[in-house]
mmCIF file of C-alpha atoms and ligand atoms in Angstrom:
data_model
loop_
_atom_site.group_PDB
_atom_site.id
_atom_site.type_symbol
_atom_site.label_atom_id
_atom_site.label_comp_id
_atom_site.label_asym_id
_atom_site.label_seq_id
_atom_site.Cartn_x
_atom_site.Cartn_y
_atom_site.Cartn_z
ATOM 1 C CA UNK A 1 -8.004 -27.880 6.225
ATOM 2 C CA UNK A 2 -7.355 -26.231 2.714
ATOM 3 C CA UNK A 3 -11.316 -26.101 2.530
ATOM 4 C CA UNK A 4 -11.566 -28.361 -0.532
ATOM 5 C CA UNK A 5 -9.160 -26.117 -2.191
ATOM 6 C CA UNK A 6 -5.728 -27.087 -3.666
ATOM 7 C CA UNK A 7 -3.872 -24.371 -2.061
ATOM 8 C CA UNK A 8 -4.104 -22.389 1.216
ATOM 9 C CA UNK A 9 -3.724 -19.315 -1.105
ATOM 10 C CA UNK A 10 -6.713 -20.182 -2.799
ATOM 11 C CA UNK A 11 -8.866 -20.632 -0.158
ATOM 12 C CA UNK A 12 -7.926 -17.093 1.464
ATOM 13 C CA UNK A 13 -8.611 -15.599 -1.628
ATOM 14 C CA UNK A 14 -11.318 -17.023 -1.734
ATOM 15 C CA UNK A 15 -12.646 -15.935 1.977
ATOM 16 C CA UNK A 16 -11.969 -12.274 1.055
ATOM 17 C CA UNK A 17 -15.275 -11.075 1.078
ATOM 18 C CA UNK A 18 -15.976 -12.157 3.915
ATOM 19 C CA UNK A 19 -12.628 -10.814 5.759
ATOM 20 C CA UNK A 20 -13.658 -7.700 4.288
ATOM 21 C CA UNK A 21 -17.241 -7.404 6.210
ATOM 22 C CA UNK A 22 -15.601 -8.409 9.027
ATOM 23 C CA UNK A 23 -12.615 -5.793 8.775
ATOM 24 C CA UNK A 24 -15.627 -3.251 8.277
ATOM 25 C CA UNK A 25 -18.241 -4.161 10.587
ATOM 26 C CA UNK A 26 -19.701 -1.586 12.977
ATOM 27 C CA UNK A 27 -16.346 0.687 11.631
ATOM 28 C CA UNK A 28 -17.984 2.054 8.386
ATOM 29 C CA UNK A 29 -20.889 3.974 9.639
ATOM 30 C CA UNK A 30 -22.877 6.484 7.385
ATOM 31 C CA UNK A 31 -20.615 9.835 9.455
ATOM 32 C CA UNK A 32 -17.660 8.244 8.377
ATOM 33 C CA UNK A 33 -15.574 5.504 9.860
ATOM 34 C CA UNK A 34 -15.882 4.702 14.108
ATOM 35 C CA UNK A 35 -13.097 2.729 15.436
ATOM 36 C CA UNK A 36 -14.992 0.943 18.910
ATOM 37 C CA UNK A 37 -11.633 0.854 21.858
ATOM 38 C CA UNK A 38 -9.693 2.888 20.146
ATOM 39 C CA UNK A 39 -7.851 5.736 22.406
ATOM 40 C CA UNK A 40 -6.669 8.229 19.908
ATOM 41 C CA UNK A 41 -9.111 11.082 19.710
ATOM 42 C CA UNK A 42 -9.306 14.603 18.569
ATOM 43 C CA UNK A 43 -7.643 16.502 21.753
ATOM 44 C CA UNK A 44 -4.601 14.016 21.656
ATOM 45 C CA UNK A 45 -4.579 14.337 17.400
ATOM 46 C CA UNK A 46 -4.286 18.456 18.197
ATOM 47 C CA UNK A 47 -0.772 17.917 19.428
ATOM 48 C CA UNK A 48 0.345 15.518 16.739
ATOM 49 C CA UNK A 49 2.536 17.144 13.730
ATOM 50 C CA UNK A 50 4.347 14.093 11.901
ATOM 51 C CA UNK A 51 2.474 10.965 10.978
ATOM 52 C CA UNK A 52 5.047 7.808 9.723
ATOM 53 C CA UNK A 53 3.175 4.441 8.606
ATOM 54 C CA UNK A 54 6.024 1.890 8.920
ATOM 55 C CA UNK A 55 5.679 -1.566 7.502
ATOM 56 C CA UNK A 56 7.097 -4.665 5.715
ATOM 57 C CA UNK A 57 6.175 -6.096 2.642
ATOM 58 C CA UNK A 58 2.723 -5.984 1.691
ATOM 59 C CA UNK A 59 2.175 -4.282 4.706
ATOM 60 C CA UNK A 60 4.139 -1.809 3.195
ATOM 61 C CA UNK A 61 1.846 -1.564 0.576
ATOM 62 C CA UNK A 62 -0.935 -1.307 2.093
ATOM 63 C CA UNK A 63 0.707 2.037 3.930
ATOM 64 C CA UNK A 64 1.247 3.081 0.630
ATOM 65 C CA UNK A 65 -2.300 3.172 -0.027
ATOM 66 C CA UNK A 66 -2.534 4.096 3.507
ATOM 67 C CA UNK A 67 -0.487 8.046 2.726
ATOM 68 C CA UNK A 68 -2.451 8.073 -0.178
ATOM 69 C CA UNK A 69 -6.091 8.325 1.349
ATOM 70 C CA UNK A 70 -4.779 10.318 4.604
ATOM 71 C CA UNK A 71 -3.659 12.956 2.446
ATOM 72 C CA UNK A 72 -6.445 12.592 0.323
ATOM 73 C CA UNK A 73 -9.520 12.766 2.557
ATOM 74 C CA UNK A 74 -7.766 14.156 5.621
ATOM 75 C CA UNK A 75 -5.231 16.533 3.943
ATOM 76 C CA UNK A 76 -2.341 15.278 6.370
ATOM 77 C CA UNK A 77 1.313 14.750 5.086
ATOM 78 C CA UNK A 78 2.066 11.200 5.654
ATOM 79 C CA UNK A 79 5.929 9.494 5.508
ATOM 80 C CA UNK A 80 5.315 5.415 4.650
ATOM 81 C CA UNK A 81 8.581 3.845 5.116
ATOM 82 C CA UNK A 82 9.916 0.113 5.298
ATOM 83 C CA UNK A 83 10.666 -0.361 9.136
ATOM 84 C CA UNK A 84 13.928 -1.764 8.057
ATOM 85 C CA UNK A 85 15.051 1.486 6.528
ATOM 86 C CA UNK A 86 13.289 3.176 9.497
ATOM 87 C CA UNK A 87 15.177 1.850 12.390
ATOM 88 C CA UNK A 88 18.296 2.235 11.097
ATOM 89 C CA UNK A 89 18.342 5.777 9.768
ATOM 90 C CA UNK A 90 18.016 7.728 13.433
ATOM 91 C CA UNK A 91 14.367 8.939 12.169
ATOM 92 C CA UNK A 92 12.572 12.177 12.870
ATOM 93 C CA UNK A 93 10.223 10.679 15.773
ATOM 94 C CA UNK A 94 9.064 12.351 18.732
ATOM 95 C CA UNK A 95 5.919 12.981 21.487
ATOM 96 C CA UNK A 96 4.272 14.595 18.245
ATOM 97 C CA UNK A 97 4.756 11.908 16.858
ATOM 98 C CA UNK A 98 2.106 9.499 15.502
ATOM 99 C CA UNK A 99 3.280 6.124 14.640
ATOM 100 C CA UNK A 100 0.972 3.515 12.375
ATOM 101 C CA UNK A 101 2.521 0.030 11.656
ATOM 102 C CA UNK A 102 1.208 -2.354 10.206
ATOM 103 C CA UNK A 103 1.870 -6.012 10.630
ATOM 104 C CA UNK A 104 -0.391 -9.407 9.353
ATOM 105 C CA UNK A 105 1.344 -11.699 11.780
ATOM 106 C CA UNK A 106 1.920 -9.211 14.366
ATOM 107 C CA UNK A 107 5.616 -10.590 14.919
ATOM 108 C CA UNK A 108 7.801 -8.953 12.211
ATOM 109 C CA UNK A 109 11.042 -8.151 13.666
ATOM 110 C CA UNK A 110 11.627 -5.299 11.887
ATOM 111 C CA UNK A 111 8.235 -3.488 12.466
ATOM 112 C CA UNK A 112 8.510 -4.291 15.982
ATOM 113 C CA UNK A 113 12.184 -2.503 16.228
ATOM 114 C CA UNK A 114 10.375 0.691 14.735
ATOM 115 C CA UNK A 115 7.800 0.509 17.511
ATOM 116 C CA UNK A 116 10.145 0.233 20.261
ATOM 117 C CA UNK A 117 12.633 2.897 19.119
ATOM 118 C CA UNK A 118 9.684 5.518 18.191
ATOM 119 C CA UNK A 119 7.868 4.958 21.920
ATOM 120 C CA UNK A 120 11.537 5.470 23.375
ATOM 121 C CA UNK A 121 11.298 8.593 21.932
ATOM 122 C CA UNK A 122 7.818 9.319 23.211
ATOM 123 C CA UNK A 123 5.718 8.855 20.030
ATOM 124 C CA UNK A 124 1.955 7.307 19.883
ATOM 125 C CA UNK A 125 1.904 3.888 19.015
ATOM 126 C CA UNK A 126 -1.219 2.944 16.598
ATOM 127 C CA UNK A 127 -0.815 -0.987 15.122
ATOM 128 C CA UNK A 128 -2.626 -2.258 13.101
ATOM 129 C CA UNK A 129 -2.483 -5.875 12.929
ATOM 130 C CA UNK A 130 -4.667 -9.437 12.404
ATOM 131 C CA UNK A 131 -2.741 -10.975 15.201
ATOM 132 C CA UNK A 132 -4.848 -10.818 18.262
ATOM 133 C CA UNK A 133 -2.045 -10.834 21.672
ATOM 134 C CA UNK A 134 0.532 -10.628 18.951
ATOM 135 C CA UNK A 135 4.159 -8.898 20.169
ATOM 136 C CA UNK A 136 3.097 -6.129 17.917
ATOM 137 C CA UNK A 137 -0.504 -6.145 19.350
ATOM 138 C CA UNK A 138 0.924 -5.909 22.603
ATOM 139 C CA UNK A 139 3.578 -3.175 23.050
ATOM 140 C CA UNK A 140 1.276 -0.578 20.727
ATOM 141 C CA UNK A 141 -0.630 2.241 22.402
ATOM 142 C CA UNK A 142 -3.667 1.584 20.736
ATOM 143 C CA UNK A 143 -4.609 -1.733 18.135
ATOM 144 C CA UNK A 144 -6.759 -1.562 15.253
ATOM 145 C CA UNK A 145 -7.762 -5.506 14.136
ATOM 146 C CA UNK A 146 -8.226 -6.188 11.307
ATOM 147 C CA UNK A 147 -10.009 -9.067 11.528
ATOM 148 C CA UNK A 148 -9.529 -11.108 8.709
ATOM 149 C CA UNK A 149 -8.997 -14.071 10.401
ATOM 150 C CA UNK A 150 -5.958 -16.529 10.035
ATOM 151 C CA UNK A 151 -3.656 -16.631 7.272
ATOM 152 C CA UNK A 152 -1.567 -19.366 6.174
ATOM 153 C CA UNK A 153 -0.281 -18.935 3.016
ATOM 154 C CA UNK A 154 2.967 -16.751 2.647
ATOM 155 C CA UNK A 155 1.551 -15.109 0.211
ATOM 156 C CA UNK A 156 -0.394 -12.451 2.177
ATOM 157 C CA UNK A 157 -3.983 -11.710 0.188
ATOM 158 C CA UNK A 158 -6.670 -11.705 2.958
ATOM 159 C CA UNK A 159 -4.914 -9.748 5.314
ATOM 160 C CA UNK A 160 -3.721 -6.918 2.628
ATOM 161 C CA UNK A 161 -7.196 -5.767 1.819
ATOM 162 C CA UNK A 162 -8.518 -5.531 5.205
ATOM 163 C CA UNK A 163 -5.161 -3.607 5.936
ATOM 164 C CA UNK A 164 -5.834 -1.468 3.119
ATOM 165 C CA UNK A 165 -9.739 -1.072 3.929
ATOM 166 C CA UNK A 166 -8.567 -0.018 7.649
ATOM 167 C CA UNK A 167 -6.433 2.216 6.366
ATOM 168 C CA UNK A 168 -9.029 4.083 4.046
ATOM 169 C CA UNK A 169 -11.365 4.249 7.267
ATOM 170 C CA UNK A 170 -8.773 5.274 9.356
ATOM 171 C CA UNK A 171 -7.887 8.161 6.809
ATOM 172 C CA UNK A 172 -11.544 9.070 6.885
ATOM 173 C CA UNK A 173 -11.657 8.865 10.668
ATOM 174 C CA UNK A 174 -9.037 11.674 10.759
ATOM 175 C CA UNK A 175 -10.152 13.588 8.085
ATOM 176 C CA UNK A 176 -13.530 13.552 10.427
ATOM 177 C CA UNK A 177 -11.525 14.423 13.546
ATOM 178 C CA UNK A 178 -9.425 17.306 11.792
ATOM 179 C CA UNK A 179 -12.893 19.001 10.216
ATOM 180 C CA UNK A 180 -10.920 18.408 6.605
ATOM 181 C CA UNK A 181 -13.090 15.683 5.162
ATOM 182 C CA UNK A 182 -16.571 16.984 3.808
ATOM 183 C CA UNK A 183 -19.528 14.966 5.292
ATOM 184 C CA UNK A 184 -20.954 13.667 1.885
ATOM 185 C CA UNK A 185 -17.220 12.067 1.183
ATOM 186 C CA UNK A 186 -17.097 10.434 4.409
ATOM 187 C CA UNK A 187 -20.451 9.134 3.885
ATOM 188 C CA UNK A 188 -19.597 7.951 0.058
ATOM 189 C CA UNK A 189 -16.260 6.131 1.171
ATOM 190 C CA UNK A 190 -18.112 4.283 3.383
ATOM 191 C CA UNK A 191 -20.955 2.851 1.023
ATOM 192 C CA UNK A 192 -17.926 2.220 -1.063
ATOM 193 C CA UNK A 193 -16.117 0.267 1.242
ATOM 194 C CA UNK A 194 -19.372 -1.635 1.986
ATOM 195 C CA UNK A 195 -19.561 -2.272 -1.547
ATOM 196 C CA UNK A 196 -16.072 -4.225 -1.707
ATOM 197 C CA UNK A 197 -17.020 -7.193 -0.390
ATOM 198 C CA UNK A 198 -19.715 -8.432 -3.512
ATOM 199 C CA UNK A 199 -16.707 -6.616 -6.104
ATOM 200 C CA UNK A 200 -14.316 -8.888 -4.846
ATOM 201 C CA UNK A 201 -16.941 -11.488 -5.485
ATOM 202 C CA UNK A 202 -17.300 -10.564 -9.099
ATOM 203 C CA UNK A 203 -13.400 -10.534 -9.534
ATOM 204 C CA UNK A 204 -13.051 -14.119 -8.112
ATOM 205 C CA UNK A 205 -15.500 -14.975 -10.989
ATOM 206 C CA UNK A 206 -13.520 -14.284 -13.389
ATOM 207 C CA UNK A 207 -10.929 -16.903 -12.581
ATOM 208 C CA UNK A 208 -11.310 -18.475 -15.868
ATOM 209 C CA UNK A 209 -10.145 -15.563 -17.712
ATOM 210 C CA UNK A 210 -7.177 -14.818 -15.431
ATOM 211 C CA UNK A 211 -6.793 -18.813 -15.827
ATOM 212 C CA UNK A 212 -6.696 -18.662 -19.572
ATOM 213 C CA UNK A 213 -4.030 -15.611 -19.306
ATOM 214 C CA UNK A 214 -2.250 -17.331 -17.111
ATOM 215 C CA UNK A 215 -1.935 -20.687 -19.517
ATOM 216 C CA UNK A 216 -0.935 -18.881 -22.608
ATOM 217 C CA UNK A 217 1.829 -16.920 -21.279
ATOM 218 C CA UNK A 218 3.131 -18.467 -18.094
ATOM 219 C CA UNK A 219 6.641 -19.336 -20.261
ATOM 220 C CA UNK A 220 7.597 -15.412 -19.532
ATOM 221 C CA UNK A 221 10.539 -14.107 -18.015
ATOM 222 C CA UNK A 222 9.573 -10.846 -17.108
ATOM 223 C CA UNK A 223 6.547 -8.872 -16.513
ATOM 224 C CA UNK A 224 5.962 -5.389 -15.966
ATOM 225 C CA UNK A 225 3.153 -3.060 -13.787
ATOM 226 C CA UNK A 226 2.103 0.220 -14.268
ATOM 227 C CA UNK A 227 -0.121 2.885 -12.830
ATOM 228 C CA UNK A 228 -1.268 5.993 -11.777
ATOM 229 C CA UNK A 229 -2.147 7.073 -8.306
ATOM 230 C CA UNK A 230 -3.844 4.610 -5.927
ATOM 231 C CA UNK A 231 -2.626 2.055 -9.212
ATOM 232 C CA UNK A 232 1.092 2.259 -8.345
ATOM 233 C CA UNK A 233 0.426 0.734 -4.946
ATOM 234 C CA UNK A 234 -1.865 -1.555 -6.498
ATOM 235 C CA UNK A 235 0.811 -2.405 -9.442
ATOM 236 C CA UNK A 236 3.527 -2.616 -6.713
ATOM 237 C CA UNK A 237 1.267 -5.140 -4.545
ATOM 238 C CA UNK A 238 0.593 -7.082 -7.959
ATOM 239 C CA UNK A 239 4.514 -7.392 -8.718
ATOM 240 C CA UNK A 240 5.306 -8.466 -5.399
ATOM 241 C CA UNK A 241 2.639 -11.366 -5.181
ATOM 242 C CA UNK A 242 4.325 -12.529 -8.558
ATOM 243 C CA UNK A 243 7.607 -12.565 -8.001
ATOM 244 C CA UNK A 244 7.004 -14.560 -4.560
ATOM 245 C CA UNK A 245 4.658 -17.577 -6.052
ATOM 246 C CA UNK A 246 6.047 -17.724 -9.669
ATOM 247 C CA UNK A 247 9.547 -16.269 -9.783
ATOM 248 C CA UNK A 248 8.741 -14.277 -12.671
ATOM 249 C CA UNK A 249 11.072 -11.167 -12.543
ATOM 250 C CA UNK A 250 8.870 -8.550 -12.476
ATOM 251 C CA UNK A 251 8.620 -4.238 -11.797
ATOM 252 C CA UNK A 252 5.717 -2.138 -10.787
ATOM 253 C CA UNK A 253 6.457 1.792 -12.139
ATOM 254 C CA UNK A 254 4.662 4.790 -11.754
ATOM 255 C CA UNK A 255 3.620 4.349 -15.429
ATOM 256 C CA UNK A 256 5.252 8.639 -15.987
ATOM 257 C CA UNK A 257 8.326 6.973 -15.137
ATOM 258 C CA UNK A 258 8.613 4.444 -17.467
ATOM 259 C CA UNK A 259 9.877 7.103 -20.272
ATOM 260 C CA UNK A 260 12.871 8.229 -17.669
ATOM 261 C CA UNK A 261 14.519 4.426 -17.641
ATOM 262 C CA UNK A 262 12.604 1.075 -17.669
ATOM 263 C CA UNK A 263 11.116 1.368 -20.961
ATOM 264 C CA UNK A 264 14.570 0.697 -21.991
ATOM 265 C CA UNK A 265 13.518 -2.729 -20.858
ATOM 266 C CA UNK A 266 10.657 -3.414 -22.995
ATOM 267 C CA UNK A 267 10.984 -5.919 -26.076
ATOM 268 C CA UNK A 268 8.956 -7.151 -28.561
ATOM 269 C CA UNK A 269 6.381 -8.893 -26.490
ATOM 270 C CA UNK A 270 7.110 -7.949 -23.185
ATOM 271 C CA UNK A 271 3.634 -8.424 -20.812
ATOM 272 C CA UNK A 272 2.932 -5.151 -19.901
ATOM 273 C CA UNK A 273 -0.071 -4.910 -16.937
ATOM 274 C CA UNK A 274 -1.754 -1.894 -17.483
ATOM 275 C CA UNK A 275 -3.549 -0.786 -13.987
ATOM 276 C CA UNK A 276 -6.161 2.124 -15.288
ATOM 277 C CA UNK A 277 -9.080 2.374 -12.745
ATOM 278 C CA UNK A 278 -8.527 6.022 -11.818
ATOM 279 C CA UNK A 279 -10.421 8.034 -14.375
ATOM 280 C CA UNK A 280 -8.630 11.567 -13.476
ATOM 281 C CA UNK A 281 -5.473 10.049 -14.500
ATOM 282 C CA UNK A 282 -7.043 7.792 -17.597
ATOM 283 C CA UNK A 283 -5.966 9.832 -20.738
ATOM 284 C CA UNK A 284 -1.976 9.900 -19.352
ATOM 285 C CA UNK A 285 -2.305 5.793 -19.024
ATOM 286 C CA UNK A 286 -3.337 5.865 -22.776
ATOM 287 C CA UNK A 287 -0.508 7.800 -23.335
ATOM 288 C CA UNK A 288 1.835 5.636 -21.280
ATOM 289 C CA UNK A 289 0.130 2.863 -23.169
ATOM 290 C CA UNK A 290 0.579 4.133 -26.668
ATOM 291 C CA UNK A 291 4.661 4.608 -25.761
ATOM 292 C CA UNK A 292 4.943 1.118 -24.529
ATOM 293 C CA UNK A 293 3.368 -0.318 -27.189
ATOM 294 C CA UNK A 294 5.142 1.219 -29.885
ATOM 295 C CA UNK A 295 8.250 -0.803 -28.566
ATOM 296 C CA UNK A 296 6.145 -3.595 -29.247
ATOM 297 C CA UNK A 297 5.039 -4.050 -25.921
ATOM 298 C CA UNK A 298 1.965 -6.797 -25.259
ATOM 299 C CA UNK A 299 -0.455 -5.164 -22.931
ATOM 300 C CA UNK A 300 -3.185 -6.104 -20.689
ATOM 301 C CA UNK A 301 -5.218 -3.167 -19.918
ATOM 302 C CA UNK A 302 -7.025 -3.355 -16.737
ATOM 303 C CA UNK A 303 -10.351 -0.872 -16.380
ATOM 304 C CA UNK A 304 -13.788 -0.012 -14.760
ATOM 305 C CA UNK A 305 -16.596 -0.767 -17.291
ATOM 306 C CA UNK A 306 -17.702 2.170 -19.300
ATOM 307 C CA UNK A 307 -13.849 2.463 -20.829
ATOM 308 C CA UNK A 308 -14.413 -1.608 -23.026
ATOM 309 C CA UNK A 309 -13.007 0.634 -26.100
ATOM 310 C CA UNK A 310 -9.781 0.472 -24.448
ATOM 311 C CA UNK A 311 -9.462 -2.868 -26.380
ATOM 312 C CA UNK A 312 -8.236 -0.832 -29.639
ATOM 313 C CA UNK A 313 -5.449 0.321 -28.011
ATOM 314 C CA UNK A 314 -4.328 -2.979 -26.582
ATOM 315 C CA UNK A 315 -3.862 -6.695 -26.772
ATOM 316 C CA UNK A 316 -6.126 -7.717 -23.991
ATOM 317 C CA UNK A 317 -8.486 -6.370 -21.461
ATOM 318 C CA UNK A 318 -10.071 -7.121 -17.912
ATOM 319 C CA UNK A 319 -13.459 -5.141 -17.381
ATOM 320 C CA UNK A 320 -14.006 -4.902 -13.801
ATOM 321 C CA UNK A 321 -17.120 -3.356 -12.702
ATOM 322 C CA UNK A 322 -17.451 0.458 -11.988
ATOM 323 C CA UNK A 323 -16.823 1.598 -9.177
ATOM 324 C CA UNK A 324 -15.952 4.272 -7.007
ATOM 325 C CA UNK A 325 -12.251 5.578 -8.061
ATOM 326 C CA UNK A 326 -11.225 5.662 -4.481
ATOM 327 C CA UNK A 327 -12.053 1.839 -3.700
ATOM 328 C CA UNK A 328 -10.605 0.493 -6.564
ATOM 329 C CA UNK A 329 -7.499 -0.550 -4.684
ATOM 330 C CA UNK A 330 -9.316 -3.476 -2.844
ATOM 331 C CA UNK A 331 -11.520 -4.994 -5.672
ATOM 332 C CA UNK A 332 -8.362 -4.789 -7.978
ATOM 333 C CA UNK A 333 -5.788 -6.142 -6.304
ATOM 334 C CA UNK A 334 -7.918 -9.616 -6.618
ATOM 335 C CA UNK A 335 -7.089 -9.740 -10.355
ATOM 336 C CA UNK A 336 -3.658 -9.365 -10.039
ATOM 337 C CA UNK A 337 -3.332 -11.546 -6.694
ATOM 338 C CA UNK A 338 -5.333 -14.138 -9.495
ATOM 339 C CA UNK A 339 -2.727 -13.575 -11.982
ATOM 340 C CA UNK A 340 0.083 -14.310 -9.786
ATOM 341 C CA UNK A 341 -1.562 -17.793 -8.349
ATOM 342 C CA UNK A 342 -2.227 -18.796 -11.782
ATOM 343 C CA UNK A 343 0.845 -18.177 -13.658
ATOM 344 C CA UNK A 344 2.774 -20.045 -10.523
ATOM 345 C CA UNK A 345 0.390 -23.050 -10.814
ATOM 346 C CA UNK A 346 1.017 -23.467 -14.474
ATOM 347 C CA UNK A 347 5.178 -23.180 -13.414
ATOM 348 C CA UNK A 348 4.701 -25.807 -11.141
ATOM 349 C CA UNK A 349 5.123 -23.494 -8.161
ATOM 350 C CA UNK A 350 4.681 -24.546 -4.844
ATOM 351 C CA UNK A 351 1.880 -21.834 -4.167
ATOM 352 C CA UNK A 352 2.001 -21.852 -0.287
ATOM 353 C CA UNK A 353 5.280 -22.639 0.470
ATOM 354 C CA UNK A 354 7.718 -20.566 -2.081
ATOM 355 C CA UNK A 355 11.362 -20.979 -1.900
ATOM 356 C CA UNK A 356 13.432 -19.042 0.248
ATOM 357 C CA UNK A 357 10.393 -17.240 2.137
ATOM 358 C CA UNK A 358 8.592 -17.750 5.816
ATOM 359 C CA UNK A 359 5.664 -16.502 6.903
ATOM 360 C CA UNK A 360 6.626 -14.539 9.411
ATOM 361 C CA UNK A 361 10.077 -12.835 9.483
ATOM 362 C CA UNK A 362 11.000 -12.743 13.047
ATOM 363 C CA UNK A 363 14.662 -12.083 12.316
ATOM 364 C CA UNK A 364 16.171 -9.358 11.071
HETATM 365 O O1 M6R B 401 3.317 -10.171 9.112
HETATM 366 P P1 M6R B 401 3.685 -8.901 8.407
HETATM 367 O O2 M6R B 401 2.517 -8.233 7.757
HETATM 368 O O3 M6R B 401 4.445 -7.924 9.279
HETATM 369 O O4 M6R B 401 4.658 -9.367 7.255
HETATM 370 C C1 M6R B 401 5.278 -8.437 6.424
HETATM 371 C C2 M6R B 401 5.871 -9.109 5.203
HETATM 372 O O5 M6R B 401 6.842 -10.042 5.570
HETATM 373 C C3 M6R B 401 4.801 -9.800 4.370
HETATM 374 O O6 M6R B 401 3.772 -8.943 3.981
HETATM 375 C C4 M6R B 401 5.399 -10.431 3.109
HETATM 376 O O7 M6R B 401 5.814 -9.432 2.221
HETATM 377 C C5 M6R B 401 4.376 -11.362 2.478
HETATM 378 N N1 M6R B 401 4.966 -12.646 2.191
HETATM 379 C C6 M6R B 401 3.758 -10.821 1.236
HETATM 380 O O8 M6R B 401 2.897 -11.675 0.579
#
C-alpha cells in the first residue's frame, strides 16, 4: 500500500507531480486560469468588498501564499487568518463578504466553525478542499478540488502544493475577472504552473543531497528559516513539516526581522535555511545572510541557478533550477518537505505517525 516505499510520506512526495497536473488540468488555460462548476463570477465578485482565506495548518500556509498572489496579480486586499482565531474573535464578515477556506481532509473542526458562522452572516462560501462529499465540501457555496488524490500521511505534502497551485490560479482568475491582471501575466503564470510538475521532478532528484544534509547534522536542536516574500510562507511551511516529523525546534522569520529579536538566538553553528528564490528581494537576503553569519551562524542557502556564487557567502548551497519567481513556492517547498523527512528518518522518527498529532483534527 506504501507503493514500495518505506513511508506513506514518501510515497506522496513522491506522487507530487502528478497531483500537480491533476490540480491543473483543464484550469490553467493560455487566458488565465478557468475553474469548470464553479458559481462565482464577475457580476456576483462586483458586490464583494472583503476577501478572508481561513485555514489550519498547512492550509494556512498555503492561504498565505494564497494573499500573496491575490494581491499580487489581482490587486485585492486579502485577510488569511487561522479559523481558530477567526471564530472566536466576532470577525468582520458579511453578504460582501467572500470567504475561501481551505481544508485537505475537508473535516477540520475549526475551518468548518468559520464556514458556518461567516454564511450565518450571509457571506459567500468558496472551499477549497481534496475531500470529495467532505463536511467542508458540502456546506460551501461553491468547491474548488484540488485533486490530489488521497493523503495518508499526517504530514500534509501532496495536498499543500495543489492548495497552493489553486490558489495562484484562483488569484489569476480574479485578477482576470476584475480587469487588474495584464493578459501576458495571466498567460505566463500559467506556463509556469504547467511547468511545476517536471521542477518538482528535478527536486525529488536531489534526494541524495538533502539525504547527505540530513545525515551530517540530524544531532541539532534547533533550526531556523528565513525569507523574503513568497519565501516566508515557504520558510513557514518548511518549519512546520520539521517540527511535526523530527521534533527539531525550529522558526521560520521574515528574514528583516531577524535583526528586531531572534537573531538573539543564533550560536555558533546554528543551521540557518536560507530561502532566496525571489530575485527582487535577493541583495537584502545577502544582507540578512552576512548578519547571521557573523554570529557564526551555519547556513544553507537555497537559490535558482544563475546565483551558484552564493556559495562564498555560505556554508552550503541547493541550486534549484530557474524558474519563474512567482512559482517558486511549489517547486521549493519539495526541498524543504525533503529536509524534514530526512532529518526525522535519521532520529528514528516515526515519519507517518508523529507523536501527539492526527490526521484530521475534528475537535476543537
Ligand atoms: O485537513 P486540513 O487541511 O484542514 O488540516 C489542517 C491541518 O490540521 C493540517 O494541515 C496539519 O497542519 C498537517 N498535519 C500539516 O502537515
Amino acid at each position: 500500500e506504501k507503493g514500495g516505499y518505506d513511508h506513506f510520506m514518501m510515497k506522496e512526495m513522491v506522487e507530487q507531480p502528478k497531483a500537480m497536473m491533476e490540480a491543473l488540468m483543464s484550469r490553467c488555460c493560455e487566458n488565465g486560469a478557468s475553474f469548470a462548476g464553479l458559481k462565482l463570477n464577475a457580476e456576483m465578485m462586483k458586490k464583494i468588498n472583503r476577501i478572508q482565506i481561513v485555514a489550519c495548518g498547512t492550509a494556512y500556509h498555503a492561504g498565505m501564499v494564497g494573499k500573496y498572489y491575490f494581491e499580487k496579480f489581482a490587486r485585492i486586499s486579502v485577510e488569511t487568518e487561522a479559523a481558530s482565531e477567526y471564530r472566536y474573535k466576532n470577525p468582520i464578515v458579511d453578504e460582501n463578504t467572500l470567504l475561501i477556506v481551505i481544508s485537505q481532509s475537508g473535516e477540520t473542526a475549526d475551518t468548518l466553525a468559520a464556514i458556518r458562522l461567516a454564511k450565518e452572516r450571509g457571506a459567500w462560501v468558496l472551499a477549497v478542499t481534496n475531500v470529495v462529499g467532505s463536511s467542508i465540501a458540502r456546506e460551501a457555496d461553491d468547491v474548488i478540488y484540488t485533486n490530489a488524490g488521497p493523503e495518508i500521511a499526517v504530514a500534509s505534502t501532496k495536498a499543500y502544493v495543489t492548495q497552493v497551485g489553486c490558489m495562484m490560479l484562483l488569484a489569476s482568475f480574479l485578477g482576470n475577472l476584475n480587469g487588474k491582471m495584464k493578459k501576458e501575466d495571466a498567460a505566463r503564470i500559467c506556463h509556469g504552473l504547467m511547468m511545476t510538475p517536471g521542477l518538482i521532478d528535478k527536486a525529488l532528484e536531489t534526494q541524495d543531497v538533502i539525504k547527505a544534509f540530513a545525515d551530517k547534522n540530524y544531532q541539532i536542536s534547533d533550526l531556523f528559516y528565513m525569507g523574503r516574500g513568497v519565501d516566508l510562507y515557504t520558510s513557514m511551511e518548511g518549519s512546520l513539516k520539521l517540527k511535526e516529523i523530527s521534533y527539531i525546534h525550529s522558526e521560520a522569520y521574515a528574514a528583516g526581522e531577524l535583526k528586531h529579536g531572534p537573531i538573539a538566538l543564533i550560536e555558533d553553528g546554528t543551521i540557518v535555511v536560507a530561502v532566496c528564490t525571489q530575485e527582487n528581494v535577493f541583495e537584502k537576503m545577502l544582507s540578512n545572510i552576512k548578519e547571521v553569519k557573523a554570529r557564526g551562524a551555519h547556513v544553507l542557502a537555497i537559490v535558482q541557478a544563475g546565483h551558484e556564487d552564493i556559495a562564498s557567502e555560505v556554508d552550503e548551497v541547493w541550486v534549484i533550477p530557474e524558474m519563474d519567481d512567482d512559482i517558486t513556492a511549489i517547486p521549493t517547498i519539495v526541498y524543504l518537505q525533503l529536509l524534514a523527512y530526512y532529518l526525522a528518518v535519521a532520529r528514528g522518527c516515526d515519519v507517518d505517525k508523529p507523536k501527539n498529532l492526527a490526521k484530521s483534527v475534528t475537535v476543537e
